[in-house]
């Protein structure tokens, strides 16, 4: 659509890592499409690429965990953004623990929340997972530094093609 690039180019969303576990499989990926989508009840939506290993695991997951990263956590973003779970166990390289509802919580993330998957919405090459919050937390002594944003992460090469 003409003019859409001018609109999208002005956006600079926060990046986050989404983790999923289902049927004995775990996955996680860097996500640039996410947003609060309801005030009452509080709900959040994360959009996962259909090409992504995390999407395939998330389809069967009852809960997802969404993690916020600070600018200083670019290395964590690169791990979850530039490697595919089809070939790499990303969790071998990070500190994580089982969280509420069996969700995978990255211990070094600045903040996180676990949400129950309420519904999924097909939007083309990405599918949105609407989450109802179950629990949240933050890294002990977490720095309140600026969050990692798209303009700081766009040079991270994707772990898989967009389509």
CSV table of N, CA, C and O in Angstrom, one decimal, residues 16-147:
chain,number,residue,atom,x,y,z
A,16,UNK,N,11.2,-8.0,22.4
A,16,UNK,CA,11.0,-8.9,23.5
A,16,UNK,C,11.4,-10.3,23.1
A,16,UNK,O,11.4,-10.6,21.9
A,17,UNK,N,11.6,-11.1,24.0
A,17,UNK,CA,11.8,-12.6,23.7
A,17,UNK,C,10.6,-13.3,24.2
A,17,UNK,O,10.2,-13.1,25.4
A,18,UNK,N,10.0,-14.1,23.4
A,18,UNK,CA,8.9,-15.0,23.8
A,18,UNK,C,9.4,-16.4,23.9
A,18,UNK,O,10.1,-16.9,23.0
A,19,UNK,N,9.0,-17.1,25.0
A,19,UNK,CA,9.3,-18.5,25.1
A,19,UNK,C,8.1,-19.3,25.2
A,19,UNK,O,7.0,-18.8,25.7
A,20,UNK,N,8.2,-20.5,24.7
A,20,UNK,CA,7.0,-21.5,24.7
A,20,UNK,C,7.6,-22.9,25.0
A,20,UNK,O,8.7,-23.2,24.7
A,21,UNK,N,6.7,-23.6,25.7
A,21,UNK,CA,7.0,-25.0,25.9
A,21,UNK,C,5.7,-25.8,25.7
A,21,UNK,O,4.6,-25.4,26.2
A,22,UNK,N,5.8,-27.0,25.0
A,22,UNK,CA,4.7,-27.8,24.8
A,22,UNK,C,5.2,-29.2,24.3
A,22,UNK,O,6.2,-29.3,23.5
A,23,UNK,N,4.5,-30.2,24.7
A,23,UNK,CA,4.8,-31.6,24.3
A,23,UNK,C,6.3,-31.9,24.4
A,23,UNK,O,6.9,-32.6,23.5
A,24,UNK,N,6.9,-31.5,25.5
A,24,UNK,CA,8.3,-31.8,25.7
A,24,UNK,C,9.3,-31.0,24.9
A,24,UNK,O,10.5,-31.2,25.0
A,25,UNK,N,8.8,-30.0,24.2
A,25,UNK,CA,9.7,-29.2,23.3
A,25,UNK,C,9.7,-27.8,23.9
A,25,UNK,O,8.7,-27.3,24.4
A,26,UNK,N,10.8,-27.1,23.8
A,26,UNK,CA,10.9,-25.7,24.2
A,26,UNK,C,11.4,-24.8,23.1
A,26,UNK,O,12.2,-25.3,22.3
A,27,UNK,N,11.0,-23.6,23.1
A,27,UNK,CA,11.4,-22.7,22.0
A,27,UNK,C,11.4,-21.2,22.5
A,27,UNK,O,10.7,-20.9,23.5
A,28,UNK,N,12.1,-20.4,21.8
A,28,UNK,CA,12.1,-19.0,22.1
A,28,UNK,C,12.6,-18.1,20.9
A,28,UNK,O,13.4,-18.6,20.2
A,29,UNK,N,12.0,-16.9,20.8
A,29,UNK,CA,12.4,-16.1,19.7
A,29,UNK,C,12.3,-14.6,20.0
A,29,UNK,O,11.6,-14.2,21.0
A,30,UNK,N,13.1,-13.8,19.3
A,30,UNK,CA,13.0,-12.4,19.4
A,30,UNK,C,11.8,-11.9,18.7
A,30,UNK,O,11.6,-12.3,17.5
A,31,UNK,N,11.0,-11.0,19.3
A,31,UNK,CA,9.8,-10.5,18.7
A,31,UNK,C,9.8,-9.0,18.7
A,31,UNK,O,10.1,-8.3,19.7
A,32,UNK,N,9.4,-8.4,17.6
A,32,UNK,CA,9.2,-7.0,17.4
A,32,UNK,C,7.8,-6.5,17.4
A,32,UNK,O,7.5,-5.3,17.4
A,33,UNK,N,6.9,-7.5,17.2
A,33,UNK,CA,5.4,-7.1,17.1
A,33,UNK,C,4.8,-7.6,18.4
A,33,UNK,O,4.5,-8.8,18.6
A,34,UNK,N,4.4,-6.7,19.3
A,34,UNK,CA,3.7,-7.0,20.5
A,34,UNK,C,3.1,-5.7,21.0
A,34,UNK,O,3.6,-4.6,20.8
A,35,UNK,N,2.0,-5.9,21.8
A,35,UNK,CA,1.3,-4.7,22.4
A,35,UNK,C,0.3,-5.1,23.4
A,35,UNK,O,-0.3,-6.2,23.4
A,36,UNK,N,0.1,-4.2,24.3
A,36,UNK,CA,-1.1,-4.4,25.2
A,36,UNK,C,-2.3,-4.3,24.3
A,36,UNK,O,-2.3,-3.4,23.4
A,37,UNK,N,-3.3,-5.1,24.5
A,37,UNK,CA,-4.4,-5.0,23.6
A,37,UNK,C,-5.8,-4.9,24.3
A,37,UNK,O,-6.8,-4.8,23.7
A,38,UNK,N,-5.7,-4.8,25.6
A,38,UNK,CA,-6.9,-4.6,26.4
A,38,UNK,C,-6.5,-4.1,27.8
A,38,UNK,O,-5.5,-4.5,28.3
A,39,UNK,N,-7.4,-3.2,28.3
A,39,UNK,CA,-7.1,-2.6,29.6
A,39,UNK,C,-7.8,-3.5,30.7
A,39,UNK,O,-7.3,-3.8,31.7
A,40,UNK,N,-9.1,-3.8,30.5
A,40,UNK,CA,-9.9,-4.5,31.5
A,40,UNK,C,-10.8,-5.5,30.8
A,40,UNK,O,-11.8,-5.2,30.2
A,41,UNK,N,-10.3,-6.8,30.7
A,41,UNK,CA,-9.2,-7.3,31.4
A,41,UNK,C,-7.9,-7.0,30.8
A,41,UNK,O,-7.8,-6.8,29.5
A,42,UNK,N,-6.8,-7.0,31.6
A,42,UNK,CA,-5.5,-6.7,31.0
A,42,UNK,C,-5.1,-7.8,30.1
A,42,UNK,O,-5.1,-9.0,30.5
A,43,UNK,N,-4.8,-7.5,28.9
A,43,UNK,CA,-4.4,-8.5,27.9
A,43,UNK,C,-3.2,-8.0,27.1
A,43,UNK,O,-3.1,-6.8,26.9
A,44,UNK,N,-2.4,-8.9,26.5
A,44,UNK,CA,-1.3,-8.5,25.7
A,44,UNK,C,-1.3,-9.4,24.5
A,44,UNK,O,-1.7,-10.6,24.6
A,45,UNK,N,-0.8,-9.0,23.4
A,45,UNK,CA,-0.7,-9.8,22.2
A,45,UNK,C,0.8,-9.8,21.7
A,45,UNK,O,1.4,-8.8,21.7
A,46,UNK,N,1.2,-11.0,21.3
A,46,UNK,CA,2.5,-11.2,20.7
A,46,UNK,C,2.3,-11.8,19.3
A,46,UNK,O,1.5,-12.7,19.2
A,47,UNK,N,3.1,-11.4,18.4
A,47,UNK,CA,2.9,-11.9,17.0
A,47,UNK,C,4.1,-12.7,16.6
A,47,UNK,O,5.3,-12.2,16.7
A,48,UNK,N,3.9,-14.0,16.2
A,48,UNK,CA,5.0,-14.9,15.9
A,48,UNK,C,4.9,-15.2,14.4
A,48,UNK,O,3.8,-15.5,13.9
A,49,UNK,N,6.1,-15.2,13.8
A,49,UNK,CA,6.2,-15.6,12.3
A,49,UNK,C,5.8,-17.1,12.2
A,49,UNK,O,6.3,-17.9,12.9
A,50,UNK,N,5.0,-17.4,11.1
A,50,UNK,CA,4.7,-18.8,10.8
A,50,UNK,C,5.9,-19.6,10.5
A,50,UNK,O,5.9,-20.8,10.6
A,51,UNK,N,7.0,-19.0,10.1
A,51,UNK,CA,8.2,-19.7,9.7
A,51,UNK,C,9.0,-20.1,10.9
A,51,UNK,O,10.0,-20.8,10.8
A,52,UNK,N,8.7,-19.5,12.1
A,52,UNK,CA,9.5,-19.6,13.2
A,52,UNK,C,9.3,-20.9,14.0
A,52,UNK,O,8.1,-21.3,14.2
A,53,UNK,N,10.3,-21.5,14.5
A,53,UNK,CA,10.2,-22.7,15.3
A,53,UNK,C,9.3,-22.4,16.6
A,53,UNK,O,8.5,-23.3,17.0
A,54,UNK,N,9.5,-21.2,17.1
A,54,UNK,CA,8.7,-20.9,18.3
A,54,UNK,C,7.2,-20.9,18.0
A,54,UNK,O,6.4,-21.3,18.8
A,55,UNK,N,6.8,-20.4,16.8
A,55,UNK,CA,5.4,-20.5,16.4
A,55,UNK,C,4.9,-21.9,16.5
A,55,UNK,O,3.8,-22.2,17.0
A,56,UNK,N,5.7,-22.8,15.9
A,56,UNK,CA,5.2,-24.2,15.9
A,56,UNK,C,5.0,-24.8,17.3
A,56,UNK,O,4.1,-25.6,17.5
A,57,UNK,N,5.9,-24.4,18.2
A,57,UNK,CA,5.7,-24.9,19.6
A,57,UNK,C,4.6,-24.1,20.3
A,57,UNK,O,3.7,-24.8,21.0
A,58,UNK,N,4.5,-22.9,20.0
A,58,UNK,CA,3.4,-22.0,20.7
A,58,UNK,C,2.0,-22.5,20.3
A,58,UNK,O,1.1,-22.3,21.1
A,59,UNK,N,1.8,-23.0,19.1
A,59,UNK,CA,0.5,-23.5,18.7
A,59,UNK,C,-0.1,-24.5,19.6
A,59,UNK,O,-1.3,-24.6,19.8
A,60,UNK,N,0.8,-25.3,20.3
A,60,UNK,CA,0.3,-26.3,21.3
A,60,UNK,C,0.4,-25.8,22.7
A,60,UNK,O,0.0,-26.5,23.6
A,61,UNK,N,1.1,-24.7,22.9
A,61,UNK,CA,1.3,-24.2,24.3
A,61,UNK,C,0.1,-23.6,24.9
A,61,UNK,O,-0.7,-22.9,24.3
A,62,UNK,N,-0.1,-23.8,26.2
A,62,UNK,CA,-1.2,-23.2,26.9
A,62,UNK,C,-0.8,-21.8,27.5
A,62,UNK,O,-1.6,-21.0,27.8
A,63,UNK,N,0.5,-21.7,27.7
A,63,UNK,CA,1.1,-20.4,28.3
A,63,UNK,C,2.3,-20.0,27.5
A,63,UNK,O,3.1,-20.9,27.0
A,64,UNK,N,2.5,-18.7,27.4
A,64,UNK,CA,3.7,-18.2,26.8
A,64,UNK,C,4.3,-17.2,27.8
A,64,UNK,O,3.6,-16.7,28.7
A,65,UNK,N,5.6,-17.0,27.8
A,65,UNK,CA,6.3,-16.1,28.6
A,65,UNK,C,6.9,-15.0,27.7
A,65,UNK,O,7.6,-15.3,26.7
A,66,UNK,N,6.7,-13.7,28.1
A,66,UNK,CA,7.2,-12.6,27.3
A,66,UNK,C,8.2,-11.9,28.2
A,66,UNK,O,7.9,-11.6,29.3
A,67,UNK,N,9.4,-11.6,27.6
A,67,UNK,CA,10.5,-11.0,28.4
A,67,UNK,C,10.9,-9.7,27.7
A,67,UNK,O,11.1,-9.6,26.5
A,68,UNK,N,11.1,-8.7,28.6
A,68,UNK,CA,11.6,-7.4,28.1
A,68,UNK,C,13.1,-7.4,28.3
A,68,UNK,O,13.6,-7.9,29.3
A,69,UNK,N,13.8,-6.8,27.3
A,69,UNK,CA,15.3,-6.7,27.4
A,69,UNK,C,15.7,-5.3,27.4
A,69,UNK,O,15.0,-4.4,26.7
A,70,UNK,N,16.8,-5.0,28.0
A,70,UNK,CA,17.3,-3.6,28.0
A,70,UNK,C,18.3,-3.5,26.8
A,70,UNK,O,18.8,-4.6,26.3
A,71,UNK,N,18.8,-2.3,26.5
A,71,UNK,CA,19.8,-2.2,25.4
A,71,UNK,C,21.0,-2.9,25.7
A,71,UNK,O,21.7,-3.4,24.8
A,72,UNK,N,21.4,-3.1,27.0
A,72,UNK,CA,22.6,-3.8,27.4
A,72,UNK,C,22.5,-5.3,27.2
A,72,UNK,O,23.4,-6.0,27.3
A,73,UNK,N,21.3,-5.8,26.8
A,73,UNK,CA,21.1,-7.2,26.6
A,73,UNK,C,21.0,-7.6,25.2
A,73,UNK,O,20.4,-8.6,24.8
A,74,UNK,N,21.7,-6.9,24.4
A,74,UNK,CA,21.7,-7.2,22.9
A,74,UNK,C,22.2,-8.6,22.6
A,74,UNK,O,21.7,-9.3,21.7
A,75,UNK,N,23.2,-9.1,23.4
A,75,UNK,CA,23.7,-10.4,23.2
A,75,UNK,C,22.6,-11.5,23.4
A,75,UNK,O,22.5,-12.4,22.6
A,76,UNK,N,21.7,-11.3,24.3
A,76,UNK,CA,20.6,-12.2,24.5
A,76,UNK,C,19.6,-12.0,23.4
A,76,UNK,O,19.1,-13.0,22.9
A,77,UNK,N,19.4,-10.8,22.9
A,77,UNK,CA,18.5,-10.6,21.7
A,77,UNK,C,19.1,-11.3,20.5
A,77,UNK,O,18.4,-11.9,19.7
A,78,UNK,N,20.4,-11.2,20.3
A,78,UNK,CA,21.0,-11.9,19.2
A,78,UNK,C,20.9,-13.4,19.2
A,78,UNK,O,20.6,-14.0,18.2
A,79,UNK,N,21.0,-14.0,20.4
A,79,UNK,CA,20.9,-15.4,20.5
A,79,UNK,C,19.5,-15.8,20.1
A,79,UNK,O,19.3,-16.8,19.3
A,80,UNK,N,18.4,-15.1,20.6
A,80,UNK,CA,17.1,-15.5,20.3
A,80,UNK,C,16.6,-15.0,19.0
A,80,UNK,O,15.6,-15.5,18.4
A,81,UNK,N,17.3,-14.1,18.4
A,81,UNK,CA,16.9,-13.5,17.1
A,81,UNK,C,17.6,-14.1,15.9
A,81,UNK,O,17.0,-14.2,14.8
A,82,UNK,N,18.9,-14.5,16.1
A,82,UNK,CA,19.7,-14.9,14.9
A,82,UNK,C,19.9,-16.4,14.8
A,82,UNK,O,20.4,-16.8,13.8
A,83,UNK,N,19.4,-17.1,15.8
A,83,UNK,CA,19.6,-18.6,15.7
A,83,UNK,C,18.2,-19.2,15.6
A,83,UNK,O,17.3,-18.7,16.3
A,84,UNK,N,18.0,-20.2,14.9
A,84,UNK,CA,16.7,-20.9,14.8
A,84,UNK,C,16.7,-22.1,15.8
A,84,UNK,O,17.7,-22.8,15.8
A,85,UNK,N,15.6,-22.3,16.4
A,85,UNK,CA,15.5,-23.5,17.3
A,85,UNK,C,15.4,-24.8,16.5
A,85,UNK,O,15.5,-25.8,17.1
A,86,UNK,N,15.3,-24.7,15.2
A,86,UNK,CA,15.3,-25.9,14.4
A,86,UNK,C,16.7,-26.5,14.4
A,86,UNK,O,16.8,-27.7,14.2
A,87,UNK,N,17.7,-25.7,14.7
A,87,UNK,CA,19.1,-26.2,14.7
A,87,UNK,C,19.9,-26.0,16.0
A,87,UNK,O,20.9,-26.6,16.3
A,88,UNK,N,19.4,-25.1,16.9
A,88,UNK,CA,20.1,-24.7,18.1
A,88,UNK,C,19.2,-24.8,19.3
A,88,UNK,O,18.1,-24.3,19.3
A,89,UNK,N,19.7,-25.4,20.4
A,89,UNK,CA,19.0,-25.3,21.7
A,89,UNK,C,19.5,-24.0,22.4
A,89,UNK,O,20.6,-24.0,23.0
A,90,UNK,N,18.8,-23.0,22.2
A,90,UNK,CA,19.1,-21.7,22.7
A,90,UNK,C,19.2,-21.7,24.2
A,90,UNK,O,20.0,-20.9,24.8
A,91,UNK,N,18.5,-22.5,24.9
A,91,UNK,CA,18.4,-22.6,26.3
A,91,UNK,C,19.7,-23.1,27.0
A,91,UNK,O,19.9,-23.0,28.2
A,92,UNK,N,20.5,-23.8,26.2
A,92,UNK,CA,21.8,-24.2,26.7
A,92,UNK,C,22.8,-23.1,27.0
A,92,UNK,O,23.7,-23.2,27.7
A,93,UNK,N,22.5,-21.9,26.4
A,93,UNK,CA,23.3,-20.7,26.5
A,93,UNK,C,22.9,-19.7,27.4
A,93,UNK,O,23.5,-18.6,27.5
A,94,UNK,N,21.8,-19.9,28.1
A,94,UNK,CA,21.2,-18.9,29.0
A,94,UNK,C,20.8,-19.5,30.4
A,94,UNK,O,20.6,-20.7,30.5
A,95,UNK,N,20.6,-18.6,31.3
A,95,UNK,CA,20.1,-19.0,32.6
A,95,UNK,C,18.6,-18.9,32.5
A,95,UNK,O,18.0,-17.9,32.2
A,96,UNK,N,17.9,-20.0,32.8
A,96,UNK,CA,16.4,-20.0,32.8
A,96,UNK,C,15.9,-20.9,33.9
A,96,UNK,O,16.7,-21.7,34.5
A,97,UNK,N,14.6,-20.8,34.2
A,97,UNK,CA,14.0,-21.6,35.2
A,97,UNK,C,12.6,-21.8,34.8
A,97,UNK,O,12.0,-21.1,34.0
A,98,UNK,N,12.0,-22.9,35.3
A,98,UNK,CA,10.6,-23.1,35.1
A,98,UNK,C,9.8,-22.2,36.0
A,98,UNK,O,10.1,-22.0,37.2
A,99,UNK,N,8.9,-21.4,35.4
A,99,UNK,CA,8.1,-20.4,36.1
A,99,UNK,C,6.7,-20.9,36.2
A,99,UNK,O,6.4,-22.1,36.1
A,100,UNK,N,5.8,-20.0,36.5
A,100,UNK,CA,4.4,-20.3,36.7
A,100,UNK,C,3.8,-21.0,35.5
A,100,UNK,O,4.2,-20.7,34.4
A,101,UNK,N,3.0,-22.0,35.8
A,101,UNK,CA,2.3,-22.8,34.7
A,101,UNK,C,3.3,-23.5,33.9
A,101,UNK,O,3.0,-23.9,32.7
A,102,UNK,N,4.5,-23.8,34.4
A,102,UNK,CA,5.5,-24.5,33.6
A,102,UNK,C,6.2,-23.7,32.5
A,102,UNK,O,7.0,-24.2,31.7
A,103,UNK,N,5.9,-22.4,32.5
A,103,UNK,CA,6.5,-21.5,31.4
A,103,UNK,C,8.0,-21.4,31.7
A,103,UNK,O,8.5,-21.5,32.8
A,104,UNK,N,8.8,-21.1,30.6
A,104,UNK,CA,10.2,-20.9,30.7
A,104,UNK,C,10.5,-19.4,30.9
A,104,UNK,O,10.1,-18.6,30.1
A,105,UNK,N,11.1,-19.1,32.0
A,105,UNK,CA,11.5,-17.7,32.4
A,105,UNK,C,13.0,-17.5,32.2
A,105,UNK,O,13.7,-18.3,32.9
A,106,UNK,N,13.4,-16.6,31.4
A,106,UNK,CA,14.8,-16.2,31.3
A,106,UNK,C,15.2,-15.4,32.5
A,106,UNK,O,14.7,-14.3,32.7
A,107,UNK,N,16.1,-15.9,33.3
A,107,UNK,CA,16.5,-15.3,34.5
A,107,UNK,C,17.2,-13.9,34.4
A,107,UNK,O,17.1,-13.1,35.3
A,108,UNK,N,17.8,-13.7,33.2
A,108,UNK,CA,18.5,-12.4,33.0
A,108,UNK,C,17.7,-11.4,32.3
A,108,UNK,O,18.1,-10.2,32.2
A,109,UNK,N,16.5,-11.7,32.0
A,109,UNK,CA,15.6,-10.6,31.3
A,109,UNK,C,15.3,-9.6,32.4
A,109,UNK,O,15.2,-9.8,33.6
A,110,UNK,N,15.1,-8.3,31.9
A,110,UNK,CA,14.8,-7.2,32.8
A,110,UNK,C,13.5,-7.4,33.5
A,110,UNK,O,13.4,-7.2,34.7
A,111,UNK,N,12.5,-7.9,32.8
A,111,UNK,CA,11.2,-8.1,33.3
A,111,UNK,C,10.5,-9.2,32.4
A,111,UNK,O,10.9,-9.4,31.3
A,112,UNK,N,9.5,-9.8,33.0
A,112,UNK,CA,8.8,-10.9,32.2
A,112,UNK,C,7.4,-11.0,32.8
A,112,UNK,O,7.0,-10.6,33.8
A,113,UNK,N,6.5,-11.7,31.9
A,113,UNK,CA,5.2,-12.1,32.4
A,113,UNK,C,4.8,-13.4,31.7
A,113,UNK,O,5.2,-13.6,30.5
A,114,UNK,N,4.0,-14.2,32.4
A,114,UNK,CA,3.5,-15.4,31.8
A,114,UNK,C,2.0,-15.1,31.6
A,114,UNK,O,1.3,-14.6,32.4
A,115,UNK,N,1.5,-15.5,30.4
A,115,UNK,CA,0.1,-15.4,30.1
A,115,UNK,C,-0.5,-16.6,29.5
A,115,UNK,O,0.2,-17.4,28.8
A,116,UNK,N,-1.7,-16.8,29.8
A,116,UNK,CA,-2.5,-17.9,29.2
A,116,UNK,C,-2.9,-17.5,27.8
A,116,UNK,O,-3.4,-16.4,27.6
A,117,UNK,N,-2.7,-18.4,26.9
A,117,UNK,CA,-3.1,-18.1,25.5
A,117,UNK,C,-4.6,-18.2,25.5
A,117,UNK,O,-5.3,-19.2,25.7
A,118,UNK,N,-5.3,-17.0,25.2
A,118,UNK,CA,-6.7,-16.9,25.1
A,118,UNK,C,-7.2,-17.2,23.7
A,118,UNK,O,-8.3,-17.8,23.6
A,119,UNK,N,-6.5,-16.7,22.7
A,119,UNK,CA,-6.9,-17.0,21.3
A,119,UNK,C,-5.7,-16.7,20.5
A,119,UNK,O,-4.8,-16.0,20.9
A,120,UNK,N,-5.8,-17.1,19.2
A,120,UNK,CA,-4.8,-16.8,18.2
A,120,UNK,C,-5.5,-16.2,17.0
A,120,UNK,O,-6.6,-16.5,16.7
A,121,UNK,N,-4.8,-15.2,16.4
A,121,UNK,CA,-5.4,-14.5,15.3
A,121,UNK,C,-4.4,-14.6,14.1
A,121,UNK,O,-3.3,-14.1,14.2
A,122,UNK,N,-4.9,-15.1,13.0
A,122,UNK,CA,-4.2,-15.3,11.8
A,122,UNK,C,-4.2,-13.9,11.1
A,122,UNK,O,-5.2,-13.4,10.7
A,123,UNK,N,-3.0,-13.4,10.9
A,123,UNK,CA,-2.9,-12.1,10.2
A,123,UNK,C,-2.0,-12.1,9.0
A,123,UNK,O,-1.4,-11.1,8.5
A,124,UNK,N,-1.8,-13.3,8.4
A,124,UNK,CA,-0.9,-13.4,7.2
A,124,UNK,C,0.3,-14.2,7.6
A,124,UNK,O,0.2,-15.4,8.0
A,125,UNK,N,1.5,-13.6,7.5
A,125,UNK,CA,2.7,-14.3,7.8
A,125,UNK,C,3.0,-14.4,9.3
A,125,UNK,O,3.9,-15.0,9.7
A,126,UNK,N,2.3,-13.7,10.1
A,126,UNK,CA,2.4,-13.7,11.5
A,126,UNK,C,1.0,-14.1,12.2
A,126,UNK,O,0.0,-13.8,11.6
A,127,UNK,N,1.1,-14.8,13.3
A,127,UNK,CA,-0.1,-15.1,14.1
A,127,UNK,C,0.0,-14.5,15.4
A,127,UNK,O,1.1,-14.6,16.1
A,128,UNK,N,-1.0,-13.8,15.8
A,128,UNK,CA,-1.1,-13.1,17.1
A,128,UNK,C,-1.6,-14.1,18.2
A,128,UNK,O,-2.6,-14.7,18.0
A,129,UNK,N,-0.9,-14.1,19.3
A,129,UNK,CA,-1.3,-14.9,20.5
A,129,UNK,C,-1.8,-13.9,21.6
A,129,UNK,O,-0.9,-13.1,22.1
A,130,UNK,N,-3.1,-13.9,21.9
A,130,UNK,CA,-3.6,-13.0,22.9
A,130,UNK,C,-3.4,-13.7,24.2
A,130,UNK,O,-3.9,-14.8,24.4
A,131,UNK,N,-2.8,-13.0,25.2
A,131,UNK,CA,-2.4,-13.6,26.5
A,131,UNK,C,-3.1,-12.9,27.6
A,131,UNK,O,-3.2,-11.6,27.7
A,132,UNK,N,-3.6,-13.7,28.5
A,132,UNK,CA,-4.2,-13.2,29.8
A,132,UNK,C,-3.2,-13.4,30.9
A,132,UNK,O,-2.8,-14.6,31.1
A,133,UNK,N,-2.7,-12.4,31.5
A,133,UNK,CA,-1.6,-12.5,32.5
A,133,UNK,C,-1.9,-13.4,33.6
A,133,UNK,O,-3.0,-13.5,34.2
A,134,UNK,N,-0.9,-14.2,34.0
A,134,UNK,CA,-1.0,-15.2,35.1
A,134,UNK,C,0.0,-14.7,36.2
A,134,UNK,O,-0.4,-14.7,37.4
A,135,UNK,N,1.2,-14.3,35.8
A,135,UNK,CA,2.2,-13.9,36.8
A,135,UNK,C,3.2,-13.0,36.0
A,135,UNK,O,3.4,-13.1,34.8
A,136,UNK,N,4.0,-12.2,36.8
A,136,UNK,CA,5.0,-11.4,36.2
A,136,UNK,C,6.1,-11.2,37.3
A,136,UNK,O,5.9,-11.5,38.5
A,137,UNK,N,7.3,-10.7,36.8
A,137,UNK,CA,8.4,-10.5,37.7
A,137,UNK,C,9.4,-9.7,37.0
A,137,UNK,O,9.3,-9.4,35.8
A,138,UNK,N,10.5,-9.4,37.7
A,138,UNK,CA,11.7,-8.8,37.2
A,138,UNK,C,12.9,-9.3,37.8
A,138,UNK,O,12.9,-9.9,38.8
A,139,UNK,N,14.0,-9.1,37.1
A,139,UNK,CA,15.3,-9.6,37.6
A,139,UNK,C,15.6,-8.8,38.8
A,139,UNK,O,15.4,-7.6,38.9
A,140,UNK,N,16.1,-9.5,39.8
A,140,UNK,CA,16.4,-8.9,41.1
A,140,UNK,C,17.6,-7.9,40.8
A,140,UNK,O,18.5,-8.2,40.1
A,141,UNK,N,17.4,-6.6,41.2
A,141,UNK,CA,18.3,-5.6,41.0
A,141,UNK,C,18.3,-5.1,39.5
A,141,UNK,O,19.3,-4.6,39.0
A,142,UNK,N,17.2,-5.4,38.8
A,142,UNK,CA,17.1,-5.1,37.4
A,142,UNK,C,17.4,-3.6,37.2
A,142,UNK,O,16.8,-2.8,37.9
A,143,UNK,N,18.2,-3.3,36.2
A,143,UNK,CA,18.5,-1.9,35.9
A,143,UNK,C,17.3,-1.4,35.1
A,143,UNK,O,16.7,-2.0,34.3
A,144,UNK,N,16.9,-0.2,35.4
A,144,UNK,CA,15.8,0.5,34.8
A,144,UNK,C,16.3,1.2,33.5
A,144,UNK,O,15.6,2.1,33.1
A,145,UNK,N,17.3,0.7,32.9
A,145,UNK,CA,17.8,1.3,31.7
A,145,UNK,C,16.8,1.2,30.5
A,145,UNK,O,15.8,0.4,30.6
A,146,UNK,N,17.1,1.9,29.5
A,146,UNK,CA,16.2,1.9,28.3
A,146,UNK,C,16.0,0.5,27.7
A,146,UNK,O,16.9,-0.3,27.7
A,147,UNK,N,14.8,0.2,27.3
A,147,UNK,CA,14.5,-1.1,26.6
A,147,UNK,C,15.1,-1.1,25.3
A,147,UNK,O,15.3,-0.1,24.6
